[in-house]
Short mmCIF file of C-alpha atoms in Angstrom, two decimals:
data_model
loop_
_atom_site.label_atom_id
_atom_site.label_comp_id
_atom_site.label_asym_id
_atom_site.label_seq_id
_atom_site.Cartn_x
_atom_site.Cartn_y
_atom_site.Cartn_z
CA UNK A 224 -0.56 20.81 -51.22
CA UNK A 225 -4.41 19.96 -51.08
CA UNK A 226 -3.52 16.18 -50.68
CA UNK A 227 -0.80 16.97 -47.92
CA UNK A 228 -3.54 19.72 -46.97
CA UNK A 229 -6.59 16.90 -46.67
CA UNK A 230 -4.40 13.75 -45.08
CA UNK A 231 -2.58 15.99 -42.50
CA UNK A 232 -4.81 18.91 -41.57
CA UNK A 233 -8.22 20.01 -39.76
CA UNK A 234 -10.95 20.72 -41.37
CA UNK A 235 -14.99 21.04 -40.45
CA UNK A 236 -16.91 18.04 -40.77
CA UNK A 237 -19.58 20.15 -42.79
CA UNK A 238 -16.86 21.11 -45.61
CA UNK A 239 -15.89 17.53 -46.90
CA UNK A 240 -18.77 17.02 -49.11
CA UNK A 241 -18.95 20.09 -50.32
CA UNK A 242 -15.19 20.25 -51.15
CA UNK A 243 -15.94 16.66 -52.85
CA UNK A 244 -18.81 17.68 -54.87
CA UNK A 245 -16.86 20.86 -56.63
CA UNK A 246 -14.26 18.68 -58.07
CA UNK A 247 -16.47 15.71 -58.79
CA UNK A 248 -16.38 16.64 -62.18
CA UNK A 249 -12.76 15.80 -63.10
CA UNK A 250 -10.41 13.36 -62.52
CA UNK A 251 -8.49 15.60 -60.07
CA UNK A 252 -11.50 15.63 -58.42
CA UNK A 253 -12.31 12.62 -58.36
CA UNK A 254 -9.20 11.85 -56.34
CA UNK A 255 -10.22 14.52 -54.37
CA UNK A 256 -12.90 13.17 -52.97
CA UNK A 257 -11.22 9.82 -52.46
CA UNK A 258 -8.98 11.61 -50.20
CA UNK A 259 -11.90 13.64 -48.39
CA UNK A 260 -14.06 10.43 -47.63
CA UNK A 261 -10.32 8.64 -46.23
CA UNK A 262 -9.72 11.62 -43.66
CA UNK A 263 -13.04 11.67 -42.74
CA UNK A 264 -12.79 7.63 -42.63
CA UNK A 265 -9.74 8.19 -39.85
CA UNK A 266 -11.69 10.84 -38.29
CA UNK A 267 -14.50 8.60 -37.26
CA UNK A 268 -12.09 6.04 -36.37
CA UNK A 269 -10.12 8.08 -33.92
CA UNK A 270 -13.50 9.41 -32.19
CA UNK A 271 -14.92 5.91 -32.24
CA UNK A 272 -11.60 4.61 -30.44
CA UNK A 273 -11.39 7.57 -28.05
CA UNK A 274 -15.58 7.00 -26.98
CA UNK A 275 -14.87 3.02 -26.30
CA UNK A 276 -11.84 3.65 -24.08
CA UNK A 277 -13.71 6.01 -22.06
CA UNK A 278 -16.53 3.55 -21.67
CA UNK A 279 -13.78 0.56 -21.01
CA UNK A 280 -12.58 3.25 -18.57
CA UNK A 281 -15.90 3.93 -16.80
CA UNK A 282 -16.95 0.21 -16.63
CA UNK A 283 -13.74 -0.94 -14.91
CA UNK A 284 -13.58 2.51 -12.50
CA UNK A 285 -17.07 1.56 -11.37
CA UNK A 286 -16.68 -1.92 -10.88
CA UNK A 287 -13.29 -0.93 -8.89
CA UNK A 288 -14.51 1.21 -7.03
CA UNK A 289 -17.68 -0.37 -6.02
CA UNK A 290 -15.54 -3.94 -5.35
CA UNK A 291 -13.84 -1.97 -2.81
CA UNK A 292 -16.46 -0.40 -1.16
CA UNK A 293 -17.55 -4.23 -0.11
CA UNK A 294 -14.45 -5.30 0.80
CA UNK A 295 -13.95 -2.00 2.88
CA UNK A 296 -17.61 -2.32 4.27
CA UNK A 297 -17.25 -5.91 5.56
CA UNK A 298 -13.71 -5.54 6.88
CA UNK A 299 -14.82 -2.69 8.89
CA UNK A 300 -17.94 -4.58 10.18
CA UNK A 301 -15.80 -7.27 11.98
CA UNK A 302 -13.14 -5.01 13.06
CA UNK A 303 -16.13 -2.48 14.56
CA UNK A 304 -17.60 -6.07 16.22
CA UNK A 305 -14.12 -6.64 17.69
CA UNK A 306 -14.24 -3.45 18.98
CA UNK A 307 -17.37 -3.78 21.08
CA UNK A 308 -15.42 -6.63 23.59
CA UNK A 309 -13.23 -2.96 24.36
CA UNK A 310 -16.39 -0.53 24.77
CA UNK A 311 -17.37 0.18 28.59
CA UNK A 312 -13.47 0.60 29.13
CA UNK A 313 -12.89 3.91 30.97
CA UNK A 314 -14.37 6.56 28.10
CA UNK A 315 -14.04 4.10 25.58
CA UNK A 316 -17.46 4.04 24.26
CA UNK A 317 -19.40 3.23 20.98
CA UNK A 318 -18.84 6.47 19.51
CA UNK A 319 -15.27 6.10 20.28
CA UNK A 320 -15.25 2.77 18.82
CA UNK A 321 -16.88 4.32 15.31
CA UNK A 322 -13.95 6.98 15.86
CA UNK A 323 -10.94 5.03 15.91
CA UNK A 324 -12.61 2.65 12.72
CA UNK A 325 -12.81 5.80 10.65
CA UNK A 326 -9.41 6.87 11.29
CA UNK A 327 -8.34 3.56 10.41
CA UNK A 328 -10.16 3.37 7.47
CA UNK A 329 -7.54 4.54 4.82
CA UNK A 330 -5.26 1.55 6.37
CA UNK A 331 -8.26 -1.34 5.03
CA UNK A 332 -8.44 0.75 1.68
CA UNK A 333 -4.75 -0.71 1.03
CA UNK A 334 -5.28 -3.90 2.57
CA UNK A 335 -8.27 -4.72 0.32
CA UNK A 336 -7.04 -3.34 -2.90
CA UNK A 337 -5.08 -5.99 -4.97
CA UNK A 338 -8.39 -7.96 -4.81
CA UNK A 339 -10.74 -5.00 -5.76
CA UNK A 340 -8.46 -4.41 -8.29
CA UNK A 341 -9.35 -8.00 -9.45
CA UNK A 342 -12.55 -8.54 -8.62
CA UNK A 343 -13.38 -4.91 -10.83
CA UNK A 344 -11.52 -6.21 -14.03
CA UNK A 345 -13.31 -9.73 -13.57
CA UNK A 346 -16.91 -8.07 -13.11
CA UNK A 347 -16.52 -4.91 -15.47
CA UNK A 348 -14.74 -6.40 -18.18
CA UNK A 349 -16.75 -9.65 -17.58
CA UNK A 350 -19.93 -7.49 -18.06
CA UNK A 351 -18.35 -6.28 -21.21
CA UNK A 352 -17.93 -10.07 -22.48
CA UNK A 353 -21.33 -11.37 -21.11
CA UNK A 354 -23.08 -8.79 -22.49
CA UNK A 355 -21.12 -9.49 -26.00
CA UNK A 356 -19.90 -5.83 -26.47
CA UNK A 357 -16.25 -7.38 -26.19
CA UNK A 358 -17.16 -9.45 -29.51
CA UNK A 359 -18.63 -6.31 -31.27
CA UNK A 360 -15.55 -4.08 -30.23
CA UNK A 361 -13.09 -6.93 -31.71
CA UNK A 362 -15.43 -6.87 -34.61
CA UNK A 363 -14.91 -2.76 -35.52
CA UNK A 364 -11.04 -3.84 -35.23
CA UNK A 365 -9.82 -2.87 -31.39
CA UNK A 366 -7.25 -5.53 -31.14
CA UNK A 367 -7.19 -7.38 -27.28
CA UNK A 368 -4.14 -5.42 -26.42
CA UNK A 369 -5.64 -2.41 -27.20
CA UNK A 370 -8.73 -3.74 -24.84
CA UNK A 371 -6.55 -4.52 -22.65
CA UNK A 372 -4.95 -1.14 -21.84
CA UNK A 373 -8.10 0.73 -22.47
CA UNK A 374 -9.13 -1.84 -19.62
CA UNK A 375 -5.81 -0.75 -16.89
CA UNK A 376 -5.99 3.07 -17.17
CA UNK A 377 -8.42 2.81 -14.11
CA UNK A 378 -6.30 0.79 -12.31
CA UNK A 379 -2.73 3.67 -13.21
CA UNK A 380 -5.03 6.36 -11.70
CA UNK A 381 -6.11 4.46 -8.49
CA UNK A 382 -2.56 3.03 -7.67
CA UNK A 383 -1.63 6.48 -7.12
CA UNK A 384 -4.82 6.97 -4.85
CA UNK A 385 -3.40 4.32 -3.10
CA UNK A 386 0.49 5.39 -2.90
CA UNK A 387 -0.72 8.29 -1.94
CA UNK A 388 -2.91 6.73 1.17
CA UNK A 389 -0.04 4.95 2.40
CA UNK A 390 2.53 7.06 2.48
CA UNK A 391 0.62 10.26 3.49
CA UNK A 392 -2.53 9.95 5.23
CA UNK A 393 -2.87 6.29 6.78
CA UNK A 394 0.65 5.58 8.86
CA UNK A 395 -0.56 9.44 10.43
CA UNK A 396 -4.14 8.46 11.06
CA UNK A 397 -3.54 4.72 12.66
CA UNK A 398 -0.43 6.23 15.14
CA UNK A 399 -3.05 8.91 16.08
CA UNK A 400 -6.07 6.57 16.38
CA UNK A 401 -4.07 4.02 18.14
CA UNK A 402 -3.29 6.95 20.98
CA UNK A 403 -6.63 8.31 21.04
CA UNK A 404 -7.82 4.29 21.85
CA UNK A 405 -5.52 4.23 24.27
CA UNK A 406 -6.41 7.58 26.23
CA UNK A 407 -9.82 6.51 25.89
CA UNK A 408 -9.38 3.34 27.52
CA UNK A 409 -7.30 4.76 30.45
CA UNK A 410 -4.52 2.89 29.38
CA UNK A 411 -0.82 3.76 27.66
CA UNK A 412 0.68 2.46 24.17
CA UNK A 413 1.92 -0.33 25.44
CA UNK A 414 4.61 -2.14 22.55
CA UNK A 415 4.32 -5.64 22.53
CA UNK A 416 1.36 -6.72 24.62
CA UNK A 417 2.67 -5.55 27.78
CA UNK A 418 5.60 -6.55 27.51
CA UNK A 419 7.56 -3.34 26.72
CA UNK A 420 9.91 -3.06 23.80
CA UNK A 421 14.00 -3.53 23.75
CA UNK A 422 16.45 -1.12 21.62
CA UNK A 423 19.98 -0.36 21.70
CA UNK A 424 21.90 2.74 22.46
CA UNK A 425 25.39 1.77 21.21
CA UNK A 426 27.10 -0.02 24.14
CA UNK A 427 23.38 0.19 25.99
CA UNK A 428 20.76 -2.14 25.58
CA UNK A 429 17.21 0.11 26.82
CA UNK A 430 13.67 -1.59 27.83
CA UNK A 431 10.76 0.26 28.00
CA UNK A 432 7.59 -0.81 29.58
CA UNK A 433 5.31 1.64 28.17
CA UNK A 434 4.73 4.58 26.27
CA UNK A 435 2.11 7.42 26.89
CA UNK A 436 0.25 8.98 24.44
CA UNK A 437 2.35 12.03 24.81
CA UNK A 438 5.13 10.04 23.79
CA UNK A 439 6.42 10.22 27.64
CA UNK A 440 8.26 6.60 28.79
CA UNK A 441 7.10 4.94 31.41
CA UNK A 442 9.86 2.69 33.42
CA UNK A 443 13.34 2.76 31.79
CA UNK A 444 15.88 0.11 32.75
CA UNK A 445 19.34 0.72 30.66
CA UNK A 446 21.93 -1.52 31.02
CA UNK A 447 25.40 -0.64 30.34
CA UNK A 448 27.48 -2.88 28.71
CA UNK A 449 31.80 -2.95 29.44
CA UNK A 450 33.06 -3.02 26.11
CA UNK A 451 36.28 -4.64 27.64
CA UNK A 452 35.57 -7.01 29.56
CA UNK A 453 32.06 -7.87 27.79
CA UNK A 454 30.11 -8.05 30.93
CA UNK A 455 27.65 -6.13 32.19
CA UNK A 456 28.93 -2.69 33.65
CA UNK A 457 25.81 -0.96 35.41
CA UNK A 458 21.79 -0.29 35.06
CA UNK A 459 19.96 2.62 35.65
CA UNK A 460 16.34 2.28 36.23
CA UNK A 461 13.91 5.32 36.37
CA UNK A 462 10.55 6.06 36.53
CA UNK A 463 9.94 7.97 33.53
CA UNK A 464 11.22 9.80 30.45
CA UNK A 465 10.91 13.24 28.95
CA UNK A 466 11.86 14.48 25.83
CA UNK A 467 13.03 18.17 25.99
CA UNK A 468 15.64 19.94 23.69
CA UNK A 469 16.57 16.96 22.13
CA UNK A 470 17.44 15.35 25.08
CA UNK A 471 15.62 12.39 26.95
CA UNK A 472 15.36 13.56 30.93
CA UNK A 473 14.98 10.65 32.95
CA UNK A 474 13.07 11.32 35.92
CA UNK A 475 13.53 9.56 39.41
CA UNK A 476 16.86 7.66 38.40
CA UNK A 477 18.54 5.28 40.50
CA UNK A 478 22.11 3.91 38.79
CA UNK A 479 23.74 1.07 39.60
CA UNK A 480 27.63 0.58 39.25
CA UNK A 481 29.12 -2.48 38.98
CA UNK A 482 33.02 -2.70 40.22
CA UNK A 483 35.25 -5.17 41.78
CA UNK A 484 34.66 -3.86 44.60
CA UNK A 485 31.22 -4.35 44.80
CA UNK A 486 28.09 -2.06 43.75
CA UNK A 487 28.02 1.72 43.90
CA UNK A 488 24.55 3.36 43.75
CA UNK A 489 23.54 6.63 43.06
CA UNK A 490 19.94 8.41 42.83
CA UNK A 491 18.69 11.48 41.22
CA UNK A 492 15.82 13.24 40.47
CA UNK A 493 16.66 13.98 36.81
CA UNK A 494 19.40 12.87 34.49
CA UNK A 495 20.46 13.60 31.05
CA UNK A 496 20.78 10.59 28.68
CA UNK A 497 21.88 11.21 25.28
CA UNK A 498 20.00 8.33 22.99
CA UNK A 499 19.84 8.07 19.40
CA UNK A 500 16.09 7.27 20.55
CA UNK A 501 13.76 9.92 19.18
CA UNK A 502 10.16 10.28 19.34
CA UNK A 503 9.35 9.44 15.86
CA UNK A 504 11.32 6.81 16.33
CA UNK A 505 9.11 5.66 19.33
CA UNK A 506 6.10 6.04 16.97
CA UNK A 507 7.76 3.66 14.31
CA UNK A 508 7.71 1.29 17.17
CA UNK A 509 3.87 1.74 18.16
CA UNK A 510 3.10 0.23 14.51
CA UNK A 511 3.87 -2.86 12.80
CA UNK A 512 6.02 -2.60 9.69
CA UNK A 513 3.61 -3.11 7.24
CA UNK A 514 1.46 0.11 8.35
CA UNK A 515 4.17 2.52 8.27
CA UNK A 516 5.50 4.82 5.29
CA UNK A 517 8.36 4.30 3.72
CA UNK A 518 10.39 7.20 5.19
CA UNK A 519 9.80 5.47 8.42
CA UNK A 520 10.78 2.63 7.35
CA UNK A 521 13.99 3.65 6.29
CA UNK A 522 14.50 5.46 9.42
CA UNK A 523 14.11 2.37 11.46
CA UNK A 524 15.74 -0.01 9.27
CA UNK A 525 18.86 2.15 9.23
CA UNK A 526 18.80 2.74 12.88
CA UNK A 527 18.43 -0.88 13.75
CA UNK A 528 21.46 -1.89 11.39
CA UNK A 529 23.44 0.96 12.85
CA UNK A 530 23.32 -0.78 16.10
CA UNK A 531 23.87 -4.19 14.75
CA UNK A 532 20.19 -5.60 14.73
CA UNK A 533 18.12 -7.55 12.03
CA UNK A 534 16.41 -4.88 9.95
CA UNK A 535 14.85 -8.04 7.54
CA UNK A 536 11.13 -7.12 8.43
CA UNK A 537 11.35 -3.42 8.00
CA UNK A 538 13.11 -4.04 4.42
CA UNK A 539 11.17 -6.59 3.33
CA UNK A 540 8.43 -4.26 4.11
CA UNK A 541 10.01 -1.08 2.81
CA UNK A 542 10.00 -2.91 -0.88
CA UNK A 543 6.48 -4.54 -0.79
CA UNK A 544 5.14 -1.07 -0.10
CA UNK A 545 7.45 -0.12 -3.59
CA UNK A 546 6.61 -2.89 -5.51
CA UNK A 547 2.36 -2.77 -4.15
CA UNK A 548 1.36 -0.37 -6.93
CA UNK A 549 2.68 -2.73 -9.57
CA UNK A 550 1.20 -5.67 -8.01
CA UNK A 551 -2.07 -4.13 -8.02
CA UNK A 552 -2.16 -3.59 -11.65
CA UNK A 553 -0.60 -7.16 -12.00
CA UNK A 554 -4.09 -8.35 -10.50
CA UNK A 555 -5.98 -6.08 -12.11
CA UNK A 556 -4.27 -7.73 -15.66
CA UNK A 557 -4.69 -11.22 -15.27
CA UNK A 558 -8.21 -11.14 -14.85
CA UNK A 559 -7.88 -10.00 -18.52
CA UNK A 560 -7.32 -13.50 -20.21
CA UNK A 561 -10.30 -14.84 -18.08
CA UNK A 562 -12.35 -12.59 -19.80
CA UNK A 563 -11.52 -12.71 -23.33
CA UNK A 564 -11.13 -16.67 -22.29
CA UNK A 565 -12.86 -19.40 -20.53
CA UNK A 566 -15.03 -17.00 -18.24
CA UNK A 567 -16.40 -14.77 -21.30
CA UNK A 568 -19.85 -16.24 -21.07
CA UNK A 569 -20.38 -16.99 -17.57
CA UNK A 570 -22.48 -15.26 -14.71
CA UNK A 571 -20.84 -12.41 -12.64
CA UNK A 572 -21.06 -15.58 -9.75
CA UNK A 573 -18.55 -17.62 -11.12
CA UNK A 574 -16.55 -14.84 -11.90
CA UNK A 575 -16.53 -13.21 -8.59
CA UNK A 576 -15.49 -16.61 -7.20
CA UNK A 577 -12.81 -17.47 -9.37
CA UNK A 578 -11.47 -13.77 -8.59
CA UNK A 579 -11.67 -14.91 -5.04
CA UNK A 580 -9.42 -17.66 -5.78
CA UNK A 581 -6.68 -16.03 -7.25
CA UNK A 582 -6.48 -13.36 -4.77
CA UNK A 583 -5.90 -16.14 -2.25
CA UNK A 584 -3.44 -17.77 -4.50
CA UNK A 585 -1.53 -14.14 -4.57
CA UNK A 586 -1.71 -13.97 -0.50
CA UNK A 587 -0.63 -17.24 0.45
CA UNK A 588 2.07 -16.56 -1.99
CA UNK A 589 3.03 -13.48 -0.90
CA UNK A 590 3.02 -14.46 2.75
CA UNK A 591 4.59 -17.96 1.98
CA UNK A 592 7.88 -16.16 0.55
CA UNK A 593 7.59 -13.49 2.84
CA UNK A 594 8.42 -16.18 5.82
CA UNK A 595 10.85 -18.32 3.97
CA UNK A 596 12.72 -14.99 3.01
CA UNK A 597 12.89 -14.39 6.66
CA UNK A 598 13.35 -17.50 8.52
CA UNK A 599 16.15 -18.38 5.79
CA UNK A 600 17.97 -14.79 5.24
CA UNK A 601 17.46 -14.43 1.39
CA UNK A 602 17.34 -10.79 0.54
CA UNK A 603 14.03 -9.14 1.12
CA UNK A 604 13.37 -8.08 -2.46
CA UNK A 605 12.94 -11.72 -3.78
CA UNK A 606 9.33 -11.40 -1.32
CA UNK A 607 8.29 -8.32 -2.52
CA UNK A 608 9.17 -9.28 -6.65
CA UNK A 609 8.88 -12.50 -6.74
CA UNK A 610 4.91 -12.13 -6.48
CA UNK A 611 3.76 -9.64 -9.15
CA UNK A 612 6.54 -11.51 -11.48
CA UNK A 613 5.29 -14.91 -11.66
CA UNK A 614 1.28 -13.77 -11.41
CA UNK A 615 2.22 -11.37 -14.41
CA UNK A 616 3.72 -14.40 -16.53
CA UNK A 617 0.87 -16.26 -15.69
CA UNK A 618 -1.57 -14.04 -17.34
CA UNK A 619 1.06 -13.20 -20.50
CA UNK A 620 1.11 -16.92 -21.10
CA UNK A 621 -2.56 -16.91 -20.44
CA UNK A 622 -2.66 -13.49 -22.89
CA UNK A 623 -0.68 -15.89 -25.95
CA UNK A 624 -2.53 -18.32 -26.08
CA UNK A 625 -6.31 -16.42 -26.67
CA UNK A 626 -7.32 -16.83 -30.26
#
């Protein structure tokens, strides 16, 4: 009972010795205080292991964290210099400007982060190995995979920071900066570059010049298609759009009929026209694929095959946003072998340029599959896997062969 007692319980640090000492005498003892001095051995053990992954786990949070604050910080300063060609614009001045760069701020967070995760494993852990505390860690016996996962808590915690940002807070911000921009400039969200946007409406195929910030449209043509003959049955152009009731009311309408016996036209001031067309789905349309949430995503993707369109960006997209958090910690581990490698004794230079390097190596590969998938029709989730799969073999190969 006092051996199961000793090996298995708690106890205060100031009792061992004393409990050693008054059995010192005999052989019992004797074994006593064997078994005192081995709990006390695992004690120190445990507490050691527990103070050196919260160090790993400051080191790497810091160099994280401060990694993307640069990348953030000089993104923003050449979007905020783009900006100033659009200042003078109606009310769109430099406070505006500094306005709509804030609320797109979250949206450069996840742009930047698989390289700040890199770059902050290269230059904390890289700090750790330069400075030789890797070697003395090794030398109280932390294995390298125990380093090594001491070394990616940092990176668990901020991947949900960053799920978090995408799905919840920057898709909002951007479709609400991008209006305010465009009331400030005096202009409408205008898809496309001006050139409107197309969608289908079951047997109708809609264009839509522009769309206020209101979410009002702005000069709706809708042409009819005969399902019969396959030729085009009528158009109705109008003026504008309103959403009311769940129900678009198309002001200022002028239809055209198309018969054999020639064309019959008709005008009104408001019609009903029942679309599968909502405004959120308008604001899916106001942002490119990779900047909207996954919900949205979904939405669109299903609406657009439900009318028989391509919906290969919007998936593609809808599984690199899944598969994002894992590639982040992918980068984040294959800086690893680079430490407790090759790059172990150099300068935080080289290291910070050979992180450079891979992260380009991980976006022209990204984007390199992410166009063949397209152009070619291969499912979308080869893109999104494909990456953080080979980049994570790399770096277990890389892992295997350390000594």
């Amino acid at each position: 009972s006092l051996q199961a007692w000793v090996c298995g319980g708690s106890m205060p640090v100031s009792c061992y010795w004393s409990v050693a000492f008054c059995f010192a005498d005999s052989p019992m003892g004797c074994a006593c205080a064997m078994l005192l001095m081995t709990r006390r051995a695992r004690l120190n053990d445990r507490l050691f292991m527990s103070i050196l992954d919260r160090y790993i786990f400051g080191v790497v949070l810091r160099a994280t964290l401060l990694s993307l604050l640069v990348l953030v910080a000089l993104q923003s300063l050449f979007v905020f210099l783009a900006e100033f060609d659009n200042v003078g614009d109606a009310d769109y001045g430099v406070l505006a400007a500094a306005g709509y760069l804030l609320a797109t701020m979250p949206e450069r967070i996840i742009e930047v982060m698989p390289l700040a995760f890199l770059l902050g494993g290269l230059l904390g852990m890289g700090g750790l190995a330069h400075g030789s505390e890797l070697v003395v860690m090794r030398a109280s016996g932390r294995s390298v995979f125990g380093l090594v996962m001491a070394a990616m808590m940092p990176g668990v915690l901020l991947v949900g920071v960053g799920a978090w940002l995408g799905e919840a807070v920057a898709p909002e911000l951007s479709q609400q900066a991008n209006q305010q921009r465009a009331m400030a400039r005096g202009k409408s969200l205008s898809i496309l570059q001006g050139r409107g946007f197309w969608a289908r409406n079951g047997d109708e195929f809609v264009h839509v010049n522009r769309i206020s910030p209101d979410g009002h449209l702005e000069g709706v043509d809708v042409y009819r298609i005969d399902t019969d003959t396959m030729r085009l049955g009528g158009v109705s152009r109008a003026q504008s759009g309103i959403y009311r009731d769940g129900e678009w009311h198309l002001q200022s309408l002028t239809d055209l009929e198309l018969t054999d016996q020639g064309v019959i036209r008709r005008s009104s001031t408001e019609h009903i026209w029942n679309a599968a067309i909502s405004p959120r789905l308008l604001g899916v349309l106001a942002l490119e694929p990779d900047m909207l949430s996954m919900r949205d995503l979904s939405l669109y993707a299903g609406y657009l095959e439900s009318n028989g369109l391509g919906a290969d960006a919007h998936r593609l997209a809808w599984w690199t946003k899944l598969v994002a958090p894992v590639g982040n910690l992918v980068m984040l581990f294959i800086a690893m072998p680079l430490v407790f490698g090759s790059l172990r004794s150099r300068g935080a230079g080289q290291r910070l340029f050979v992180g450079v390097l891979l992260g380009l190596a991980y976006f022209l590969v990204n984007r390199t599959l992410s166009s063949v998938v397209l152009a070619y029709g291969f499912p979308p989730v080869i893109s999104a896997v494909a990456p953080p799969v080979l980049f994570f073999a790399c770096g277990l190969f890389a892992m295997a062969r350390l000594r």
